[in-house]
PDB file of C-alpha atoms in Angstrom:
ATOM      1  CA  UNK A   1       0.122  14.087 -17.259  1.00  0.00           C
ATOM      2  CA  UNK A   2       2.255  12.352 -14.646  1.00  0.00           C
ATOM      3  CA  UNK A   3       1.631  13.077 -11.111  1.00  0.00           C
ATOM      4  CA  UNK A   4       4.982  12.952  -9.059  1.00  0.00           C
ATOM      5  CA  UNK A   5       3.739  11.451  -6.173  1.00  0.00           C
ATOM      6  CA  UNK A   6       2.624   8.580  -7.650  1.00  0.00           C
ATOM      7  CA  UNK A   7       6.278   8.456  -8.834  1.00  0.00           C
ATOM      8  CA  UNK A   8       7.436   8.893  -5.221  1.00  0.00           C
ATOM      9  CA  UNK A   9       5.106   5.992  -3.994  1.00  0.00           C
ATOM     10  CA  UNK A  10       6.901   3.701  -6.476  1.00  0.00           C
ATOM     11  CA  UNK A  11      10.102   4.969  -4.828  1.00  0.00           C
ATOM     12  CA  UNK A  12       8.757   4.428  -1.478  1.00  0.00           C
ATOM     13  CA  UNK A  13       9.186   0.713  -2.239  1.00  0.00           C
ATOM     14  CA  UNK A  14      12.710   0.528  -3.594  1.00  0.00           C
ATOM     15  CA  UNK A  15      15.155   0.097  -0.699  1.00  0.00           C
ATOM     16  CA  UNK A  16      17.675  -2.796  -0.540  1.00  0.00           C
ATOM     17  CA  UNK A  17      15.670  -4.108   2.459  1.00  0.00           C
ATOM     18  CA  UNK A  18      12.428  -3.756   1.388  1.00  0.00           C
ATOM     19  CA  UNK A  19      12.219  -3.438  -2.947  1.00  0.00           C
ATOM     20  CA  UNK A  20       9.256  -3.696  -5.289  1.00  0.00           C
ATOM     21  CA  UNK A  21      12.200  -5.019  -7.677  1.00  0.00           C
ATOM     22  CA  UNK A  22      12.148  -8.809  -7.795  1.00  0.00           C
ATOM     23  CA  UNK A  23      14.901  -9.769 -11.198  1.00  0.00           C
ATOM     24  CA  UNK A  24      17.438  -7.696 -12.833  1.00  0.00           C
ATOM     25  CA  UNK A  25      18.568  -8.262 -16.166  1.00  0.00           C
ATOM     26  CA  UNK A  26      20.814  -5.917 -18.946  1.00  0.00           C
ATOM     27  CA  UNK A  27      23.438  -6.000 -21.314  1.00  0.00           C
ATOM     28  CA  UNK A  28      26.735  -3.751 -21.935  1.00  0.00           C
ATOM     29  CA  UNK A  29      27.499  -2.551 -25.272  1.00  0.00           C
ATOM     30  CA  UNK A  30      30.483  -1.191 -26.822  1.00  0.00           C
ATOM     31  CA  UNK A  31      31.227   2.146 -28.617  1.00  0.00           C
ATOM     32  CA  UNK A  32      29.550   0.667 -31.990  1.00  0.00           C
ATOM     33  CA  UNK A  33      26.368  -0.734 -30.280  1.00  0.00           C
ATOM     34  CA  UNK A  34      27.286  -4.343 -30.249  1.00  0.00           C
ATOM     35  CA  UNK A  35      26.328  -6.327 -26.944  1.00  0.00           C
ATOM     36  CA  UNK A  36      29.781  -7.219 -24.880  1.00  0.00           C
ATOM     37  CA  UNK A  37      27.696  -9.446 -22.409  1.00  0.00           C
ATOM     38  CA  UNK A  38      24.630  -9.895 -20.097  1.00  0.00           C
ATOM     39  CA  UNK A  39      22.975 -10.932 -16.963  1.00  0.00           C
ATOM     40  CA  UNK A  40      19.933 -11.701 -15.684  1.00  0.00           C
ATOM     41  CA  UNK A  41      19.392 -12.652 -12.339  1.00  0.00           C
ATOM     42  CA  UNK A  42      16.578 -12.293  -9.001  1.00  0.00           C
ATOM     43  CA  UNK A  43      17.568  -9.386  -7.102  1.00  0.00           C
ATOM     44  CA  UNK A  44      17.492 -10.800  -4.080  1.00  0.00           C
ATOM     45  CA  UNK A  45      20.862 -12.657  -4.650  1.00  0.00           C
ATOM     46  CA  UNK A  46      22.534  -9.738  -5.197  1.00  0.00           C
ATOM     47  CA  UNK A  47      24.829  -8.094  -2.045  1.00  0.00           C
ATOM     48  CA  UNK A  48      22.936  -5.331  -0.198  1.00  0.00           C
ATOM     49  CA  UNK A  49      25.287  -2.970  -1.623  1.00  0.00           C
ATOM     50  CA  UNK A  50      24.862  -4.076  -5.419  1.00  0.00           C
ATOM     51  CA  UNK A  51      20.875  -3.800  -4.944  1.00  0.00           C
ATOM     52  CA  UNK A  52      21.585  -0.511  -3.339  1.00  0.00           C
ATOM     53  CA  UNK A  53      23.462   0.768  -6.237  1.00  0.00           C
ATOM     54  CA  UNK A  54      21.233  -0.542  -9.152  1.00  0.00           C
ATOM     55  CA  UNK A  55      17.990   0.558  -7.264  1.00  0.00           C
ATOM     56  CA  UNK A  56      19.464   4.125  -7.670  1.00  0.00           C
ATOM     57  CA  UNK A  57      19.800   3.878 -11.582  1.00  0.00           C
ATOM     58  CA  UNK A  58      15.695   2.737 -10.931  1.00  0.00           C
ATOM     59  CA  UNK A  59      15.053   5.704  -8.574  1.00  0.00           C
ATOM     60  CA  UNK A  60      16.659   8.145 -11.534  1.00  0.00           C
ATOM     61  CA  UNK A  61      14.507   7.419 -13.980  1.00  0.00           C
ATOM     62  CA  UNK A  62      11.344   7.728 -11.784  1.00  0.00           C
ATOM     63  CA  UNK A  63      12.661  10.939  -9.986  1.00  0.00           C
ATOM     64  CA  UNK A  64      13.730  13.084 -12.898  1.00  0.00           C
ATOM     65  CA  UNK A  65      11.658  15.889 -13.674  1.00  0.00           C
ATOM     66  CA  UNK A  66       8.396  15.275 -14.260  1.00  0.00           C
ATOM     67  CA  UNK A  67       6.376  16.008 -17.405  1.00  0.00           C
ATOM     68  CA  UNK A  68       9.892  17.544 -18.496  1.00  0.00           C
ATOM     69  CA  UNK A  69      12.706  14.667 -18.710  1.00  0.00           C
ATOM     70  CA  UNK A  70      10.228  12.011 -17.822  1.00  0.00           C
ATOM     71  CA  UNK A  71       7.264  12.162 -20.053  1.00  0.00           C
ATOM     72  CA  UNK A  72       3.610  10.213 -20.942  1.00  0.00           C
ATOM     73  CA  UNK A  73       3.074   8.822 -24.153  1.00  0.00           C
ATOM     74  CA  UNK A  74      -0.067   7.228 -25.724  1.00  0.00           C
ATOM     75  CA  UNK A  75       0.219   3.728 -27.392  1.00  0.00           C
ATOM     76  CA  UNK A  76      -2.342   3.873 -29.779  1.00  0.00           C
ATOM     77  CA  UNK A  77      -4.070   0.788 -30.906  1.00  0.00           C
ATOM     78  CA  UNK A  78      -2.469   0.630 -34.728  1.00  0.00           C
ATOM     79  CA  UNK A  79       0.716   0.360 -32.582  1.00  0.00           C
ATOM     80  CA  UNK A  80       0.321  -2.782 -30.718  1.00  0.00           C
ATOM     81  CA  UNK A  81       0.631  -5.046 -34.433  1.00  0.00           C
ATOM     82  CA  UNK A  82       2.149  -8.751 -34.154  1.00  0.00           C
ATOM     83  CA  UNK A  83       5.488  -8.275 -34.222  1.00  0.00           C
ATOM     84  CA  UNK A  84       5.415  -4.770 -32.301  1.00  0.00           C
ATOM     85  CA  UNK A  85       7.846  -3.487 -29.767  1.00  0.00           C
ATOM     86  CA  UNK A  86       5.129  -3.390 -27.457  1.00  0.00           C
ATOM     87  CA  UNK A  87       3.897  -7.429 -28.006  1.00  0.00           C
ATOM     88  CA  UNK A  88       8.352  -7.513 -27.140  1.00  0.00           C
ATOM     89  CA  UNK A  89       7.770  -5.473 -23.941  1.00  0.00           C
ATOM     90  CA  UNK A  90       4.342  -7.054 -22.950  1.00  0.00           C
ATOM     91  CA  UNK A  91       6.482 -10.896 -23.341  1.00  0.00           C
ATOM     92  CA  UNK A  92       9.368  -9.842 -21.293  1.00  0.00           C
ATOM     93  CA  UNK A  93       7.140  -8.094 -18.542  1.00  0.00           C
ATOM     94  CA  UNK A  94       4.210 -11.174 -18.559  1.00  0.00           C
ATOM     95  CA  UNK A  95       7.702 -13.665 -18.408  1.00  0.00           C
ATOM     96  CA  UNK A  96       9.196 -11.515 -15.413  1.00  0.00           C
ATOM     97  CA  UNK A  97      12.393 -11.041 -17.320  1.00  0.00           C
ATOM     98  CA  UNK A  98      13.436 -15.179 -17.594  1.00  0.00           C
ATOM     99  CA  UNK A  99      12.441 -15.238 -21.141  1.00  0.00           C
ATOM    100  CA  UNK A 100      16.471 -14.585 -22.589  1.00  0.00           C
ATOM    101  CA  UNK A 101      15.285 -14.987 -26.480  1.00  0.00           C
ATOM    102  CA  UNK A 102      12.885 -11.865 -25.864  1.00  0.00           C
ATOM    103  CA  UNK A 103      15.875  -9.523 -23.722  1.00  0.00           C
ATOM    104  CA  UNK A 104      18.408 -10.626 -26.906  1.00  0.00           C
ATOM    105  CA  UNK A 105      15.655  -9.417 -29.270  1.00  0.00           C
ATOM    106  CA  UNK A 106      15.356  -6.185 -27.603  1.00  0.00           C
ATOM    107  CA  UNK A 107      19.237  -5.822 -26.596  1.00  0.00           C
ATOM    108  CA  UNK A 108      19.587  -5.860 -30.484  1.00  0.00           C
ATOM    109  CA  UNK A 109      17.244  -3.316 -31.205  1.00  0.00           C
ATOM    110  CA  UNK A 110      18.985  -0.613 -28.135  1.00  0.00           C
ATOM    111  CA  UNK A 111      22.067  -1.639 -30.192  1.00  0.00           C
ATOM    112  CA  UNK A 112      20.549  -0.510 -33.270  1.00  0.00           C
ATOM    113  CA  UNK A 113      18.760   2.575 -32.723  1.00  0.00           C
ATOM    114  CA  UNK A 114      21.645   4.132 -29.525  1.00  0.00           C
ATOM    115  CA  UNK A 115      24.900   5.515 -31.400  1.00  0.00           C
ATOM    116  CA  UNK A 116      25.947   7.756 -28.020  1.00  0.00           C
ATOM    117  CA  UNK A 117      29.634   7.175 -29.108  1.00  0.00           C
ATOM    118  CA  UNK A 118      30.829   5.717 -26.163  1.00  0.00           C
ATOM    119  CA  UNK A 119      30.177   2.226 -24.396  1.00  0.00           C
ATOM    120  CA  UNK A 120      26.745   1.957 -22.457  1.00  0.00           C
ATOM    121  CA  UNK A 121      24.667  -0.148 -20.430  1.00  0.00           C
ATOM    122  CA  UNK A 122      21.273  -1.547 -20.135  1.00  0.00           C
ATOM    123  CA  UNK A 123      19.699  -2.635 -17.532  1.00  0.00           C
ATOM    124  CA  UNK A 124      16.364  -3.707 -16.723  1.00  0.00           C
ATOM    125  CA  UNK A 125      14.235  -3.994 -13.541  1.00  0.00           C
ATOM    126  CA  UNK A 126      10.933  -5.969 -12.938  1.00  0.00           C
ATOM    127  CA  UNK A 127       8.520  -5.659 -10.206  1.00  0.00           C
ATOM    128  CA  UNK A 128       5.507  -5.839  -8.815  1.00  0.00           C
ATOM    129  CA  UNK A 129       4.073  -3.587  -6.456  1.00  0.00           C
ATOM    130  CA  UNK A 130       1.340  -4.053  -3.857  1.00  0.00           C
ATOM    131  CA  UNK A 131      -0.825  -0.461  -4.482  1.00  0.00           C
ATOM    132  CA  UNK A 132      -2.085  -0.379  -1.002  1.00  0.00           C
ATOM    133  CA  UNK A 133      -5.678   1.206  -0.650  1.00  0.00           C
ATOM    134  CA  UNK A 134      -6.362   5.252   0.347  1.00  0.00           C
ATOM    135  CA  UNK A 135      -9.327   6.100   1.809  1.00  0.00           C
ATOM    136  CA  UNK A 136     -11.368   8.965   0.878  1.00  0.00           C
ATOM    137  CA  UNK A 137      -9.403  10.925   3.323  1.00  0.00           C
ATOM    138  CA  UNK A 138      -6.042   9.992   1.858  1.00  0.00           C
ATOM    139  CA  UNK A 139      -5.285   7.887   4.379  1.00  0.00           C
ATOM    140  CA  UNK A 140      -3.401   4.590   3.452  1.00  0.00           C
ATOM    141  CA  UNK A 141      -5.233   1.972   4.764  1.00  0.00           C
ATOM    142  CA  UNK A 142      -4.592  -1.752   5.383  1.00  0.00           C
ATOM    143  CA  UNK A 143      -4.330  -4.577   2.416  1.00  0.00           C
ATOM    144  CA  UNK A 144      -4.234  -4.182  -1.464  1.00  0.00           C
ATOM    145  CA  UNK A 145      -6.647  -4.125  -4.238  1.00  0.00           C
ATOM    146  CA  UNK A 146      -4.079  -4.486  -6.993  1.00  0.00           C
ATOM    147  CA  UNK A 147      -0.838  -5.515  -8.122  1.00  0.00           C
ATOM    148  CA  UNK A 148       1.110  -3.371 -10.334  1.00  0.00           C
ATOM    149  CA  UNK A 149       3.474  -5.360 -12.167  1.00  0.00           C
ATOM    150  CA  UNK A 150       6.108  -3.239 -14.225  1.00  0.00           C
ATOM    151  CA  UNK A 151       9.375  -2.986 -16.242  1.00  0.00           C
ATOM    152  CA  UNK A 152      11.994   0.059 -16.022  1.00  0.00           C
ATOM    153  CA  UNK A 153      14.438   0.169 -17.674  1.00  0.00           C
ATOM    154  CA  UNK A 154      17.703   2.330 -17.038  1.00  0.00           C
ATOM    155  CA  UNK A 155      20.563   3.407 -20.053  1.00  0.00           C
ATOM    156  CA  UNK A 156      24.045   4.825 -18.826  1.00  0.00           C
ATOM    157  CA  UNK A 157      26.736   5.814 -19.708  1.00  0.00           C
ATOM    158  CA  UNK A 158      29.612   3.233 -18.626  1.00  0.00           C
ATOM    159  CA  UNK A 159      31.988   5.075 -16.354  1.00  0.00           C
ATOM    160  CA  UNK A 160      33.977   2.175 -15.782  1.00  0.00           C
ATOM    161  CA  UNK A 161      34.292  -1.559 -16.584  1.00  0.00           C
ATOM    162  CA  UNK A 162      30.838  -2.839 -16.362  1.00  0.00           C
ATOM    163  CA  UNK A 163      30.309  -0.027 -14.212  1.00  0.00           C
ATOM    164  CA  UNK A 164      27.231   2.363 -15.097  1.00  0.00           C
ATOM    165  CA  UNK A 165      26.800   5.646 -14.388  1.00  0.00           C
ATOM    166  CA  UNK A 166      23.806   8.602 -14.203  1.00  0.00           C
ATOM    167  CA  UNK A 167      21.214   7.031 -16.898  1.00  0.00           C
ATOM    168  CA  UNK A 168      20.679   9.136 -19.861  1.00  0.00           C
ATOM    169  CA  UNK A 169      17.348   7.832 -20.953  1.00  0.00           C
ATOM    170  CA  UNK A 170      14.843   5.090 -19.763  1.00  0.00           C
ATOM    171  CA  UNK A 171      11.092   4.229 -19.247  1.00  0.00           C
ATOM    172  CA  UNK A 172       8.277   2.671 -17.146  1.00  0.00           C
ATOM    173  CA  UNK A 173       6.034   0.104 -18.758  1.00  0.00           C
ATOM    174  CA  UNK A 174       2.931   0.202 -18.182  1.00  0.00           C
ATOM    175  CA  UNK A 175       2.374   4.019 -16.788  1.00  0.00           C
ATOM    176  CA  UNK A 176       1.422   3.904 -13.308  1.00  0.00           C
ATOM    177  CA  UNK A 177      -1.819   6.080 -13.462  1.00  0.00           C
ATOM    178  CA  UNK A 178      -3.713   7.148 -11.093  1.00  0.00           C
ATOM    179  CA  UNK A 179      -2.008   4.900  -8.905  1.00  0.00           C
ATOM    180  CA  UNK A 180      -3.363   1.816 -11.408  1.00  0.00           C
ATOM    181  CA  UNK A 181      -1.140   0.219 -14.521  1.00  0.00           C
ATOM    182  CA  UNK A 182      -2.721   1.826 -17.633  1.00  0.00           C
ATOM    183  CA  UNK A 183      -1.188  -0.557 -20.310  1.00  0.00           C
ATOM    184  CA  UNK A 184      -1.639   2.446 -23.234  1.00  0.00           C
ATOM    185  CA  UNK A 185       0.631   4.459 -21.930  1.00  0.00           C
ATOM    186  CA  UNK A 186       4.210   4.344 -21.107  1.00  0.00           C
ATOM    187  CA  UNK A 187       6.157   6.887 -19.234  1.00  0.00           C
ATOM    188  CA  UNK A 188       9.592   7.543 -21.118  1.00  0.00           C
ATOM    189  CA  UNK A 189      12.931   9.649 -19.522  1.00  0.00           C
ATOM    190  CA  UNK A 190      14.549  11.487 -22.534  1.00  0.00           C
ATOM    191  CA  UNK A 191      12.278  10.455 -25.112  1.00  0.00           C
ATOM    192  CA  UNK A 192      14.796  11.480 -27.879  1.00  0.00           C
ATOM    193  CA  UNK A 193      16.650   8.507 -27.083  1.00  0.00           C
ATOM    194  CA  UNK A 194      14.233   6.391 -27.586  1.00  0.00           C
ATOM    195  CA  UNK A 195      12.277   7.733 -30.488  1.00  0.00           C
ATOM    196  CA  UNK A 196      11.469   3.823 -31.707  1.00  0.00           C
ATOM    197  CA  UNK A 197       9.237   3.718 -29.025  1.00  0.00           C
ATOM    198  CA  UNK A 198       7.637   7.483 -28.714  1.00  0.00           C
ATOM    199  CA  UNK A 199       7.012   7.155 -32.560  1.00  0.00           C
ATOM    200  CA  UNK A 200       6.785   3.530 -33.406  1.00  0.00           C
TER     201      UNK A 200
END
């Protein structure tokens, strides 16, 4: 069960001025599925209003309905086999999105599996967050006991050229539970459209 204001924390810490969100990386794909190009860079060198923009496509994902559109799933141990989507996702999040051969890997795969019938984007966010401590009276309190280090990733619709709009599916890898990464889970936004991962 996903609690929403452990959601909302993560959003806490995804403003332009003052993100969780250190690289960006995606891909565009035409009508058909096949990649029409790709980025990847640190989100810091992008304009305030760019970081602005893509941290919204983030904040989607993380603020849709809860235990509804956005969903926990179990990654059960049979799952996590050499060769795996999740030994893809574990490489791409323990590189911090700079390993390219990984993100063409799993662009391919989107490609494969998405047939929405009109040209979409990908785009993928990673970050590490500083969980700051609560006291037993809720309180936040001063340092960190943990880092939470994450991927999200955010598929829409292209409205324009190279220009995405409301996502229409995405996820957060690992869960954020009880306020702590919990690497066998994986919290997924329309889960239909990514069935490869709810079902393996």
């Amino acid at each position: 069960m996903i609690k929403r204001e452990e959601m909302l924390e993560l959003t806490r810490r995804m403003t332009p001025a003052r993100s969780s969100v250190q690289r960006i990386a995606g891909a565009y794909f035409d009508e058909e599925g096949y990649v029409d190009g790709t980025f990847n860079t640190h989100f810091l060198k992008l304009s305030q209003a760019e970081r602005a923009k893509n941290l919204n496509l983030a904040k989607t994902i993380l603020l849709s309905k809860t235990n509804e559109q956005l969903k926990e799933f179990k990654i059960s141990a049979e799952k996590r086999k050499p060769g795996s989507i999740w030994q893809m996702l574990d490489g791409i999040r323990e590189s911090g999105l700079k390993n390219d051969a990984l993100l063409d890997v799993l662009y391919e795969l989107i490609g494969e599996q998405f047939h929405p019938g009109h040209s979409f984007a990908c785009f993928l966010f990673f970050g590490q967050y500083d969980v700051p401590v609560k006291g037993s009276d809720q309180e936040w309190q001063e340092g960190s006991e943990e880092v939470y280090t994450y991927l999200l990733c955010a598929v829409s619709p292209l409205v324009g050229e190279y220009e995405p709009g409301k996502p229409e599916g995405g996820f957060l890898y690992p869960a954020f539970r009880n306020r702590t990464a919990d690497m066998e889970y994986i919290n997924v936004f329309h889960e239909e459209l990514f069935k490869y991962i709810v079902h393996g």
